[in-house]
Amino acid sequence: MKGYRIPQLVHFYASHDMIQAHTKLPELASARVGLLCAFMSRSHQAKLGRLPEIVTSLVQLALDTHDTVELASEHGDDRNMRSRQLKVLAGDYFSSRFYHLLAQAGQIDAIYLLSRAVCEVNRMKMTMVDKMKQFKMTAESYMLERTKLKQCVFQAWDTGMRAQDAELWGKALHDLSHLEVVEQEIKKTESHSSFDGSYAYWRILQEGTSEEQALLKDRAWDESIWKELITKYQVQSALESMLEQASKQVGDVLNQCKRQLQLDIEVIENEVPSLST
């Protein structure tokens, strides 16, 4: 994509001295944004330029920033409390920027579509939390729900896609979102602190003995038990197999987009390290 500058533009609109100085933000959803950029260049809303990609990035960044608040709240000291408060404010700030940019451009319909997507994301998160509290979540449903969450904001632009592009857009977005979830779950297996509520947690809860299930439900494990369970139930091996399959699916669908729609997919490929391995 010649002249692709979405990350720089998003950083420009999201930058704030206090945020940069005192908290670490989640990474941008660069691969999904690159996919949106490729399809929007062919859509009925191409006249909007890069505005859809910028505002969608800001909305996703706001949601991802708010998701980190729960992690910060696990530690009760003053420094983490300030970080938690700043993350809430940062997420709200990014949301306000998306509203402002669309309002300036007179894109009231887009405000409605993205706002509705945010409501749906929050609804899905609440449903997930409820299932988790009741231990009704499975490893498979966890991965599916996490994938849906990554798709939701980007699906706000479905109505603007050309009819002949809709099927490939939906498949590419799903496969890319699933791949990102798998990559994130692999990273979670590297740290004891990321175990609770992860794919590894639900897999072991699903397959473990009654004693192990009770231990997980009571949150009574330590790091040595965590390592033992991860090894016993071959969590990393399962995720690596998922990664291989997900990477192949993404590679196949991106090549299909390139052949059938002549989309420039270089930026997307560059943002997905597993495609080059």
PDB file of N, CA and C in Angstrom, residues 92-172:
ATOM      1  N   ASP A  92     -10.948   6.702  27.466  1.00  0.00           N
ATOM      2  CA  ASP A  92     -12.011   7.694  27.204  1.00  0.00           C
ATOM      3  C   ASP A  92     -11.525   8.771  26.233  1.00  0.00           C
ATOM      4  N   TYR A  93     -10.265   9.160  26.365  1.00  0.00           N
ATOM      5  CA  TYR A  93      -9.695  10.188  25.495  1.00  0.00           C
ATOM      6  C   TYR A  93      -9.664   9.701  24.040  1.00  0.00           C
ATOM      7  N   PHE A  94      -9.250   8.454  23.834  1.00  0.00           N
ATOM      8  CA  PHE A  94      -9.204   7.910  22.473  1.00  0.00           C
ATOM      9  C   PHE A  94     -10.607   7.841  21.872  1.00  0.00           C
ATOM     10  N   SER A  95     -11.595   7.487  22.702  1.00  0.00           N
ATOM     11  CA  SER A  95     -12.977   7.449  22.223  1.00  0.00           C
ATOM     12  C   SER A  95     -13.455   8.839  21.808  1.00  0.00           C
ATOM     13  N   SER A  96     -13.073   9.837  22.602  1.00  0.00           N
ATOM     14  CA  SER A  96     -13.497  11.200  22.270  1.00  0.00           C
ATOM     15  C   SER A  96     -12.883  11.666  20.956  1.00  0.00           C
ATOM     16  N   ARG A  97     -11.664  11.216  20.676  1.00  0.00           N
ATOM     17  CA  ARG A  97     -11.010  11.594  19.420  1.00  0.00           C
ATOM     18  C   ARG A  97     -11.738  10.994  18.222  1.00  0.00           C
ATOM     19  N   PHE A  98     -12.208   9.771  18.366  1.00  0.00           N
ATOM     20  CA  PHE A  98     -12.929   9.138  17.260  1.00  0.00           C
ATOM     21  C   PHE A  98     -14.246   9.884  16.990  1.00  0.00           C
ATOM     22  N   TYR A  99     -14.975  10.232  18.057  1.00  0.00           N
ATOM     23  CA  TYR A  99     -16.208  11.010  17.886  1.00  0.00           C
ATOM     24  C   TYR A  99     -15.923  12.352  17.211  1.00  0.00           C
ATOM     25  N   HIS A 100     -14.873  13.011  17.671  1.00  0.00           N
ATOM     26  CA  HIS A 100     -14.545  14.346  17.163  1.00  0.00           C
ATOM     27  C   HIS A 100     -14.204  14.312  15.676  1.00  0.00           C
ATOM     28  N   LEU A 101     -13.384  13.342  15.276  1.00  0.00           N
ATOM     29  CA  LEU A 101     -12.965  13.256  13.871  1.00  0.00           C
ATOM     30  C   LEU A 101     -14.154  12.979  12.949  1.00  0.00           C
ATOM     31  N   LEU A 102     -15.032  12.066  13.367  1.00  0.00           N
ATOM     32  CA  LEU A 102     -16.187  11.749  12.527  1.00  0.00           C
ATOM     33  C   LEU A 102     -17.195  12.890  12.501  1.00  0.00           C
ATOM     34  N   ALA A 103     -17.366  13.559  13.633  1.00  0.00           N
ATOM     35  CA  ALA A 103     -18.288  14.697  13.680  1.00  0.00           C
ATOM     36  C   ALA A 103     -17.796  15.824  12.780  1.00  0.00           C
ATOM     37  N   GLN A 104     -16.483  16.082  12.813  1.00  0.00           N
ATOM     38  CA  GLN A 104     -15.890  17.104  11.942  1.00  0.00           C
ATOM     39  C   GLN A 104     -16.145  16.802  10.471  1.00  0.00           C
ATOM     40  N   ALA A 105     -16.099  15.503  10.135  1.00  0.00           N
ATOM     41  CA  ALA A 105     -16.289  15.092   8.737  1.00  0.00           C
ATOM     42  C   ALA A 105     -17.769  14.941   8.381  1.00  0.00           C
ATOM     43  N   GLY A 106     -18.654  15.155   9.351  1.00  0.00           N
ATOM     44  CA  GLY A 106     -20.088  15.030   9.094  1.00  0.00           C
ATOM     45  C   GLY A 106     -20.549  13.599   8.916  1.00  0.00           C
ATOM     46  N   GLN A 107     -19.782  12.644   9.441  1.00  0.00           N
ATOM     47  CA  GLN A 107     -20.101  11.227   9.258  1.00  0.00           C
ATOM     48  C   GLN A 107     -20.897  10.692  10.454  1.00  0.00           C
ATOM     49  N   ILE A 108     -22.114  11.163  10.575  1.00  0.00           N
ATOM     50  CA  ILE A 108     -22.960  10.791  11.705  1.00  0.00           C
ATOM     51  C   ILE A 108     -23.332   9.306  11.648  1.00  0.00           C
ATOM     52  N   ASP A 109     -23.561   8.798  10.459  1.00  0.00           N
ATOM     53  CA  ASP A 109     -23.888   7.372  10.320  1.00  0.00           C
ATOM     54  C   ASP A 109     -22.744   6.502  10.821  1.00  0.00           C
ATOM     55  N   ALA A 110     -21.512   6.919  10.533  1.00  0.00           N
ATOM     56  CA  ALA A 110     -20.345   6.150  10.984  1.00  0.00           C
ATOM     57  C   ALA A 110     -20.232   6.177  12.512  1.00  0.00           C
ATOM     58  N   ILE A 111     -20.558   7.307  13.113  1.00  0.00           N
ATOM     59  CA  ILE A 111     -20.562   7.395  14.585  1.00  0.00           C
ATOM     60  C   ILE A 111     -21.548   6.373  15.151  1.00  0.00           C
ATOM     61  N   TYR A 112     -22.726   6.310  14.542  1.00  0.00           N
ATOM     62  CA  TYR A 112     -23.740   5.356  14.996  1.00  0.00           C
ATOM     63  C   TYR A 112     -23.248   3.913  14.866  1.00  0.00           C
ATOM     64  N   LEU A 113     -22.662   3.569  13.708  1.00  0.00           N
ATOM     65  CA  LEU A 113     -22.220   2.198  13.462  1.00  0.00           C
ATOM     66  C   LEU A 113     -21.119   1.781  14.427  1.00  0.00           C
ATOM     67  N   LEU A 114     -20.134   2.657  14.641  1.00  0.00           N
ATOM     68  CA  LEU A 114     -19.038   2.314  15.551  1.00  0.00           C
ATOM     69  C   LEU A 114     -19.500   2.298  17.000  1.00  0.00           C
ATOM     70  N   SER A 115     -20.376   3.212  17.364  1.00  0.00           N
ATOM     71  CA  SER A 115     -20.910   3.229  18.738  1.00  0.00           C
ATOM     72  C   SER A 115     -21.704   1.956  19.013  1.00  0.00           C
ATOM     73  N   ARG A 116     -22.474   1.525  18.038  1.00  0.00           N
ATOM     74  CA  ARG A 116     -23.228   0.280  18.195  1.00  0.00           C
ATOM     75  C   ARG A 116     -22.275  -0.907  18.333  1.00  0.00           C
ATOM     76  N   ALA A 117     -21.167  -0.885  17.593  1.00  0.00           N
ATOM     77  CA  ALA A 117     -20.174  -1.956  17.696  1.00  0.00           C
ATOM     78  C   ALA A 117     -19.535  -1.988  19.089  1.00  0.00           C
ATOM     79  N   VAL A 118     -19.267  -0.808  19.647  1.00  0.00           N
ATOM     80  CA  VAL A 118     -18.706  -0.733  21.000  1.00  0.00           C
ATOM     81  C   VAL A 118     -19.688  -1.325  22.009  1.00  0.00           C
ATOM     82  N   CYS A 119     -20.959  -1.012  21.864  1.00  0.00           N
ATOM     83  CA  CYS A 119     -21.985  -1.589  22.744  1.00  0.00           C
ATOM     84  C   CYS A 119     -21.997  -3.110  22.641  1.00  0.00           C
ATOM     85  N   GLU A 120     -21.863  -3.621  21.423  1.00  0.00           N
ATOM     86  CA  GLU A 120     -21.871  -5.067  21.218  1.00  0.00           C
ATOM     87  C   GLU A 120     -20.630  -5.709  21.840  1.00  0.00           C
ATOM     88  N   VAL A 121     -19.473  -5.056  21.709  1.00  0.00           N
ATOM     89  CA  VAL A 121     -18.252  -5.562  22.350  1.00  0.00           C
ATOM     90  C   VAL A 121     -18.449  -5.663  23.856  1.00  0.00           C
ATOM     91  N   ASN A 122     -18.991  -4.626  24.453  1.00  0.00           N
ATOM     92  CA  ASN A 122     -19.195  -4.629  25.901  1.00  0.00           C
ATOM     93  C   ASN A 122     -20.223  -5.685  26.321  1.00  0.00           C
ATOM     94  N   ARG A 123     -21.248  -5.881  25.488  1.00  0.00           N
ATOM     95  CA  ARG A 123     -22.226  -6.933  25.784  1.00  0.00           C
ATOM     96  C   ARG A 123     -21.562  -8.304  25.763  1.00  0.00           C
ATOM     97  N   MET A 124     -20.728  -8.553  24.737  1.00  0.00           N
ATOM     98  CA  MET A 124     -20.056  -9.841  24.631  1.00  0.00           C
ATOM     99  C   MET A 124     -19.093 -10.060  25.792  1.00  0.00           C
ATOM    100  N   LYS A 125     -18.410  -9.008  26.203  1.00  0.00           N
ATOM    101  CA  LYS A 125     -17.489  -9.131  27.337  1.00  0.00           C
ATOM    102  C   LYS A 125     -18.236  -9.482  28.615  1.00  0.00           C
ATOM    103  N   MET A 126     -19.369  -8.850  28.839  1.00  0.00           N
ATOM    104  CA  MET A 126     -20.156  -9.154  30.030  1.00  0.00           C
ATOM    105  C   MET A 126     -20.659 -10.597  30.010  1.00  0.00           C
ATOM    106  N   THR A 127     -21.058 -11.067  28.827  1.00  0.00           N
ATOM    107  CA  THR A 127     -21.506 -12.455  28.693  1.00  0.00           C
ATOM    108  C   THR A 127     -20.358 -13.414  28.998  1.00  0.00           C
ATOM    109  N   MET A 128     -19.163 -13.090  28.501  1.00  0.00           N
ATOM    110  CA  MET A 128     -17.990 -13.920  28.775  1.00  0.00           C
ATOM    111  C   MET A 128     -17.672 -13.958  30.266  1.00  0.00           C
ATOM    112  N   VAL A 129     -17.708 -12.803  30.910  1.00  0.00           N
ATOM    113  CA  VAL A 129     -17.428 -12.738  32.346  1.00  0.00           C
ATOM    114  C   VAL A 129     -18.419 -13.590  33.122  1.00  0.00           C
ATOM    115  N   ASP A 130     -19.681 -13.525  32.734  1.00  0.00           N
ATOM    116  CA  ASP A 130     -20.715 -14.303  33.410  1.00  0.00           C
ATOM    117  C   ASP A 130     -20.461 -15.794  33.249  1.00  0.00           C
ATOM    118  N   LYS A 131     -20.097 -16.225  32.038  1.00  0.00           N
ATOM    119  CA  LYS A 131     -19.790 -17.644  31.801  1.00  0.00           C
ATOM    120  C   LYS A 131     -18.568 -18.078  32.601  1.00  0.00           C
ATOM    121  N   MET A 132     -17.575 -17.205  32.677  1.00  0.00           N
ATOM    122  CA  MET A 132     -16.361 -17.535  33.417  1.00  0.00           C
ATOM    123  C   MET A 132     -16.649 -17.691  34.912  1.00  0.00           C
ATOM    124  N   LYS A 133     -17.442 -16.794  35.451  1.00  0.00           N
ATOM    125  CA  LYS A 133     -17.759 -16.856  36.881  1.00  0.00           C
ATOM    126  C   LYS A 133     -18.524 -18.128  37.230  1.00  0.00           C
ATOM    127  N   GLN A 134     -19.315 -18.605  36.282  1.00  0.00           N
ATOM    128  CA  GLN A 134     -20.090 -19.828  36.509  1.00  0.00           C
ATOM    129  C   GLN A 134     -19.336 -21.075  36.023  1.00  0.00           C
ATOM    130  N   PHE A 135     -18.109 -20.894  35.528  1.00  0.00           N
ATOM    131  CA  PHE A 135     -17.273 -21.983  35.010  1.00  0.00           C
ATOM    132  C   PHE A 135     -17.983 -22.748  33.897  1.00  0.00           C
ATOM    133  N   LYS A 136     -18.696 -21.984  33.050  1.00  0.00           N
ATOM    134  CA  LYS A 136     -19.378 -22.570  31.897  1.00  0.00           C
ATOM    135  C   LYS A 136     -18.586 -22.372  30.607  1.00  0.00           C
ATOM    136  N   MET A 137     -17.397 -21.825  30.713  1.00  0.00           N
ATOM    137  CA  MET A 137     -16.549 -21.592  29.556  1.00  0.00           C
ATOM    138  C   MET A 137     -15.739 -22.856  29.239  1.00  0.00           C
ATOM    139  N   THR A 138     -15.559 -23.131  27.937  1.00  0.00           N
ATOM    140  CA  THR A 138     -14.650 -24.187  27.494  1.00  0.00           C
ATOM    141  C   THR A 138     -13.480 -23.541  26.761  1.00  0.00           C
ATOM    142  N   ALA A 139     -12.422 -24.313  26.553  1.00  0.00           N
ATOM    143  CA  ALA A 139     -11.263 -23.783  25.840  1.00  0.00           C
ATOM    144  C   ALA A 139     -11.645 -23.360  24.428  1.00  0.00           C
ATOM    145  N   GLU A 140     -12.490 -24.150  23.780  1.00  0.00           N
ATOM    146  CA  GLU A 140     -12.888 -23.850  22.407  1.00  0.00           C
ATOM    147  C   GLU A 140     -13.775 -22.609  22.351  1.00  0.00           C
ATOM    148  N   SER A 141     -14.735 -22.513  23.255  1.00  0.00           N
ATOM    149  CA  SER A 141     -15.625 -21.349  23.245  1.00  0.00           C
ATOM    150  C   SER A 141     -14.869 -20.082  23.630  1.00  0.00           C
ATOM    151  N   TYR A 142     -13.868 -20.224  24.491  1.00  0.00           N
ATOM    152  CA  TYR A 142     -13.036 -19.076  24.853  1.00  0.00           C
ATOM    153  C   TYR A 142     -12.335 -18.508  23.621  1.00  0.00           C
ATOM    154  N   MET A 143     -11.734 -19.368  22.823  1.00  0.00           N
ATOM    155  CA  MET A 143     -11.024 -18.908  21.624  1.00  0.00           C
ATOM    156  C   MET A 143     -12.002 -18.289  20.621  1.00  0.00           C
ATOM    157  N   LEU A 144     -13.172 -18.877  20.492  1.00  0.00           N
ATOM    158  CA  LEU A 144     -14.179 -18.351  19.566  1.00  0.00           C
ATOM    159  C   LEU A 144     -14.659 -16.971  19.999  1.00  0.00           C
ATOM    160  N   GLU A 145     -14.948 -16.818  21.304  1.00  0.00           N
ATOM    161  CA  GLU A 145     -15.435 -15.539  21.802  1.00  0.00           C
ATOM    162  C   GLU A 145     -14.367 -14.462  21.696  1.00  0.00           C
ATOM    163  N   ARG A 146     -13.132 -14.807  21.983  1.00  0.00           N
ATOM    164  CA  ARG A 146     -12.034 -13.833  21.859  1.00  0.00           C
ATOM    165  C   ARG A 146     -11.865 -13.395  20.405  1.00  0.00           C
ATOM    166  N   THR A 147     -12.052 -14.315  19.475  1.00  0.00           N
ATOM    167  CA  THR A 147     -11.962 -13.983  18.054  1.00  0.00           C
ATOM    168  C   THR A 147     -13.085 -13.034  17.655  1.00  0.00           C
ATOM    169  N   LYS A 148     -14.290 -13.305  18.117  1.00  0.00           N
ATOM    170  CA  LYS A 148     -15.431 -12.435  17.810  1.00  0.00           C
ATOM    171  C   LYS A 148     -15.207 -11.019  18.335  1.00  0.00           C
ATOM    172  N   LEU A 149     -14.605 -10.917  19.520  1.00  0.00           N
ATOM    173  CA  LEU A 149     -14.341  -9.600  20.098  1.00  0.00           C
ATOM    174  C   LEU A 149     -13.397  -8.787  19.218  1.00  0.00           C
ATOM    175  N   LYS A 150     -12.410  -9.450  18.630  1.00  0.00           N
ATOM    176  CA  LYS A 150     -11.461  -8.744  17.774  1.00  0.00           C
ATOM    177  C   LYS A 150     -12.085  -8.306  16.450  1.00  0.00           C
ATOM    178  N   GLN A 151     -13.094  -9.029  16.006  1.00  0.00           N
ATOM    179  CA  GLN A 151     -13.743  -8.709  14.732  1.00  0.00           C
ATOM    180  C   GLN A 151     -14.739  -7.565  14.851  1.00  0.00           C
ATOM    181  N   CYS A 152     -15.361  -7.445  15.998  1.00  0.00           N
ATOM    182  CA  CYS A 152     -16.607  -6.692  16.126  1.00  0.00           C
ATOM    183  C   CYS A 152     -16.528  -5.246  15.635  1.00  0.00           C
ATOM    184  N   VAL A 153     -15.546  -4.475  16.090  1.00  0.00           N
ATOM    185  CA  VAL A 153     -15.451  -3.067  15.702  1.00  0.00           C
ATOM    186  C   VAL A 153     -15.232  -2.927  14.202  1.00  0.00           C
ATOM    187  N   PHE A 154     -14.439  -3.823  13.635  1.00  0.00           N
ATOM    188  CA  PHE A 154     -14.143  -3.755  12.203  1.00  0.00           C
ATOM    189  C   PHE A 154     -15.358  -4.129  11.360  1.00  0.00           C
ATOM    190  N   GLN A 155     -16.241  -4.950  11.909  1.00  0.00           N
ATOM    191  CA  GLN A 155     -17.456  -5.331  11.189  1.00  0.00           C
ATOM    192  C   GLN A 155     -18.439  -4.183  11.067  1.00  0.00           C
ATOM    193  N   ALA A 156     -18.195  -3.088  11.777  1.00  0.00           N
ATOM    194  CA  ALA A 156     -19.057  -1.909  11.640  1.00  0.00           C
ATOM    195  C   ALA A 156     -19.063  -1.396  10.198  1.00  0.00           C
ATOM    196  N   TRP A 157     -18.018  -1.719   9.445  1.00  0.00           N
ATOM    197  CA  TRP A 157     -17.909  -1.243   8.055  1.00  0.00           C
ATOM    198  C   TRP A 157     -18.433  -2.250   7.035  1.00  0.00           C
ATOM    199  N   ASP A 158     -19.043  -3.339   7.509  1.00  0.00           N
ATOM    200  CA  ASP A 158     -19.551  -4.374   6.590  1.00  0.00           C
ATOM    201  C   ASP A 158     -20.482  -3.797   5.529  1.00  0.00           C
ATOM    202  N   THR A 159     -21.357  -2.894   5.954  1.00  0.00           N
ATOM    203  CA  THR A 159     -22.366  -2.376   5.027  1.00  0.00           C
ATOM    204  C   THR A 159     -21.751  -1.542   3.906  1.00  0.00           C
ATOM    205  N   GLY A 160     -20.539  -1.069   4.095  1.00  0.00           N
ATOM    206  CA  GLY A 160     -19.901  -0.258   3.066  1.00  0.00           C
ATOM    207  C   GLY A 160     -19.115  -1.058   2.051  1.00  0.00           C
ATOM    208  N   MET A 161     -18.971  -2.365   2.294  1.00  0.00           N
ATOM    209  CA  MET A 161     -18.203  -3.208   1.383  1.00  0.00           C
ATOM    210  C   MET A 161     -18.997  -3.541   0.134  1.00  0.00           C
ATOM    211  N   ARG A 162     -18.301  -3.720  -0.961  1.00  0.00           N
ATOM    212  CA  ARG A 162     -18.951  -4.165  -2.187  1.00  0.00           C
ATOM    213  C   ARG A 162     -19.495  -5.574  -1.995  1.00  0.00           C
ATOM    214  N   ALA A 163     -20.593  -5.882  -2.641  1.00  0.00           N
ATOM    215  CA  ALA A 163     -21.223  -7.195  -2.489  1.00  0.00           C
ATOM    216  C   ALA A 163     -20.264  -8.317  -2.855  1.00  0.00           C
ATOM    217  N   GLN A 164     -19.471  -8.114  -3.910  1.00  0.00           N
ATOM    218  CA  GLN A 164     -18.564  -9.164  -4.358  1.00  0.00           C
ATOM    219  C   GLN A 164     -17.356  -9.330  -3.432  1.00  0.00           C
ATOM    220  N   ASP A 165     -17.154  -8.363  -2.527  1.00  0.00           N
ATOM    221  CA  ASP A 165     -16.023  -8.442  -1.593  1.00  0.00           C
ATOM    222  C   ASP A 165     -16.416  -8.990  -0.228  1.00  0.00           C
ATOM    223  N   ALA A 166     -17.719  -9.045   0.041  1.00  0.00           N
ATOM    224  CA  ALA A 166     -18.202  -9.303   1.400  1.00  0.00           C
ATOM    225  C   ALA A 166     -17.721 -10.641   1.965  1.00  0.00           C
ATOM    226  N   GLU A 167     -17.792 -11.691   1.165  1.00  0.00           N
ATOM    227  CA  GLU A 167     -17.426 -13.018   1.669  1.00  0.00           C
ATOM    228  C   GLU A 167     -15.942 -13.086   2.030  1.00  0.00           C
ATOM    229  N   LEU A 168     -15.092 -12.588   1.146  1.00  0.00           N
ATOM    230  CA  LEU A 168     -13.656 -12.617   1.422  1.00  0.00           C
ATOM    231  C   LEU A 168     -13.293 -11.697   2.580  1.00  0.00           C
ATOM    232  N   TRP A 169     -13.924 -10.544   2.662  1.00  0.00           N
ATOM    233  CA  TRP A 169     -13.695  -9.628   3.781  1.00  0.00           C
ATOM    234  C   TRP A 169     -14.006 -10.314   5.119  1.00  0.00           C
ATOM    235  N   GLY A 170     -15.175 -10.971   5.178  1.00  0.00           N
ATOM    236  CA  GLY A 170     -15.567 -11.639   6.411  1.00  0.00           C
ATOM    237  C   GLY A 170     -14.632 -12.767   6.787  1.00  0.00           C
ATOM    238  N   LYS A 171     -14.240 -13.573   5.810  1.00  0.00           N
ATOM    239  CA  LYS A 171     -13.344 -14.699   6.087  1.00  0.00           C
ATOM    240  C   LYS A 171     -11.953 -14.218   6.483  1.00  0.00           C
ATOM    241  N   ALA A 172     -11.443 -13.230   5.757  1.00  0.00           N
ATOM    242  CA  ALA A 172     -10.100 -12.723   6.057  1.00  0.00           C
ATOM    243  C   ALA A 172     -10.059 -12.091   7.450  1.00  0.00           C
TER     244      ALA A 172
END
